[in-house]
C-alpha positions as MATLAB code, in Angstrom:
seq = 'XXXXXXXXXXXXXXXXXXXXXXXXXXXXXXXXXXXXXXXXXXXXXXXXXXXXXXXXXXXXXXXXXXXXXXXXXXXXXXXXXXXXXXXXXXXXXXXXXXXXXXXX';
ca = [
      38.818   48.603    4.419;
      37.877   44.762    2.885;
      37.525   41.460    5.588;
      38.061   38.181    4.330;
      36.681   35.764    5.948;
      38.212   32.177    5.482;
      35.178   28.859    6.198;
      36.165   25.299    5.978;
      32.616   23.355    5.177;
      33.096   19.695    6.531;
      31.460   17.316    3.915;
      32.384   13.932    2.064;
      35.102   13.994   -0.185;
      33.375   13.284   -3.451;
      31.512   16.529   -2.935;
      34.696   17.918   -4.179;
      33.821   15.498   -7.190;
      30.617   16.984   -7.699;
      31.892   20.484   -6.948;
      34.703   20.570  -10.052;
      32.184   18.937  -12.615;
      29.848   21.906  -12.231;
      32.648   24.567  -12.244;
      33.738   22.626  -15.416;
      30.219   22.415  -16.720;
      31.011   24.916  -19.576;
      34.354   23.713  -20.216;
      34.250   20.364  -21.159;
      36.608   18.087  -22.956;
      36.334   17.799  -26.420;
      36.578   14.545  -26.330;
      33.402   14.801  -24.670;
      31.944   15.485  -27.653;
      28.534   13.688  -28.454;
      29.710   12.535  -31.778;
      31.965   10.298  -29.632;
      29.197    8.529  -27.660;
      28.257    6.576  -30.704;
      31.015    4.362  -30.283;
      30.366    4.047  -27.017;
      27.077    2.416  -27.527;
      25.717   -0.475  -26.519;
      24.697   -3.660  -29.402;
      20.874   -3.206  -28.078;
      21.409    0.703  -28.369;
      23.110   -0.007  -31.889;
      19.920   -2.473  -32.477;
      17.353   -0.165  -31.413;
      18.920    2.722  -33.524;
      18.818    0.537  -36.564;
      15.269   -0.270  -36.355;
      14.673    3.376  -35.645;
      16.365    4.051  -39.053;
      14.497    1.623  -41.017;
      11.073    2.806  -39.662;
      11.115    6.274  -37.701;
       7.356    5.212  -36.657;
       8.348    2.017  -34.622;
       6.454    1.984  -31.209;
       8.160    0.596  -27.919;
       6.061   -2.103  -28.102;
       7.250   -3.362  -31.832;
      10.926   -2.880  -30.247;
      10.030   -4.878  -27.519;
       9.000   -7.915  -29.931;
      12.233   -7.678  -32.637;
      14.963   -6.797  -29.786;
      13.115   -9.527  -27.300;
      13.155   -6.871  -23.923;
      10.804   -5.703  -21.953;
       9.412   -2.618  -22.532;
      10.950   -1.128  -19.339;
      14.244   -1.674  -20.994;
      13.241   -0.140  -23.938;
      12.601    2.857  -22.792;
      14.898    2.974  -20.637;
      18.018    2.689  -23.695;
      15.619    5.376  -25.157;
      15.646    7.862  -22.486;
      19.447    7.215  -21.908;
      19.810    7.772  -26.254;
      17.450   11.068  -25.371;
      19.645   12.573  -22.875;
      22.945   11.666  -24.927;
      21.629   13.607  -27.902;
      21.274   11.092  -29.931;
      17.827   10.924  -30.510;
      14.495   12.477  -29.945;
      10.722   12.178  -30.228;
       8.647   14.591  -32.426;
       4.957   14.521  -32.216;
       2.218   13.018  -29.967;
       2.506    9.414  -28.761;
       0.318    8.010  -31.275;
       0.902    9.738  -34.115;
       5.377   10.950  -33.699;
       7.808    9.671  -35.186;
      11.913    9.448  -33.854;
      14.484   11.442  -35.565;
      17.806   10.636  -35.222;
      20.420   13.782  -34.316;
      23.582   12.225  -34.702;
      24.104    9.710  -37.580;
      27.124    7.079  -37.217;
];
């Protein structure tokens, strides 16, 4: 013989938010697709993959001086173009290069 319990958890409502976009992790939209967030990039992010493309061995700091940013920005539209796929880092610091994944 099987019990079932039933337990209502009190919490804020965009829990339930939070809740369905893990459940849905592996079924996402394909629309979703990272192909699609190149059109949803920003001019700088647009700017700073350009310069990427014409020299893969730009440093932050040589960003900093064509795009006129600080270097906090920099690598801040970096890690955001990291975590979108869209680039990455190979190599050390001094001596890497960036590769782009997804090309326009």
């Amino acid at each position: 013989m099987r019990t079932f319990f039933r337990i209502t958890i009190p919490c804020h409502e965009a829990a339930g938010n939070i809740i369905a976009d893990i459940a849905n992790k592996d079924n996402r939209d394909p629309k979703d697709d990272p192909k699609g967030d190149l059109k949803e990039l920003s001019e700088r992010q647009s700017l700073m993959l350009d310069l990427i493309k014409s020299d893969d061995l730009i440093t932050i700091h040589q960003m900093t001086q064509k795009i006129n940013v600080s270097e906090k920005t920099i690598k801040r539209e970096l890690a955001f173009l990291q975590e979108k796929g869209i680039l990455t880092r190979e190599g050390g610091r001094k001596e890497g290069k960036w590769v782009i994944l997804i090309e326009e």
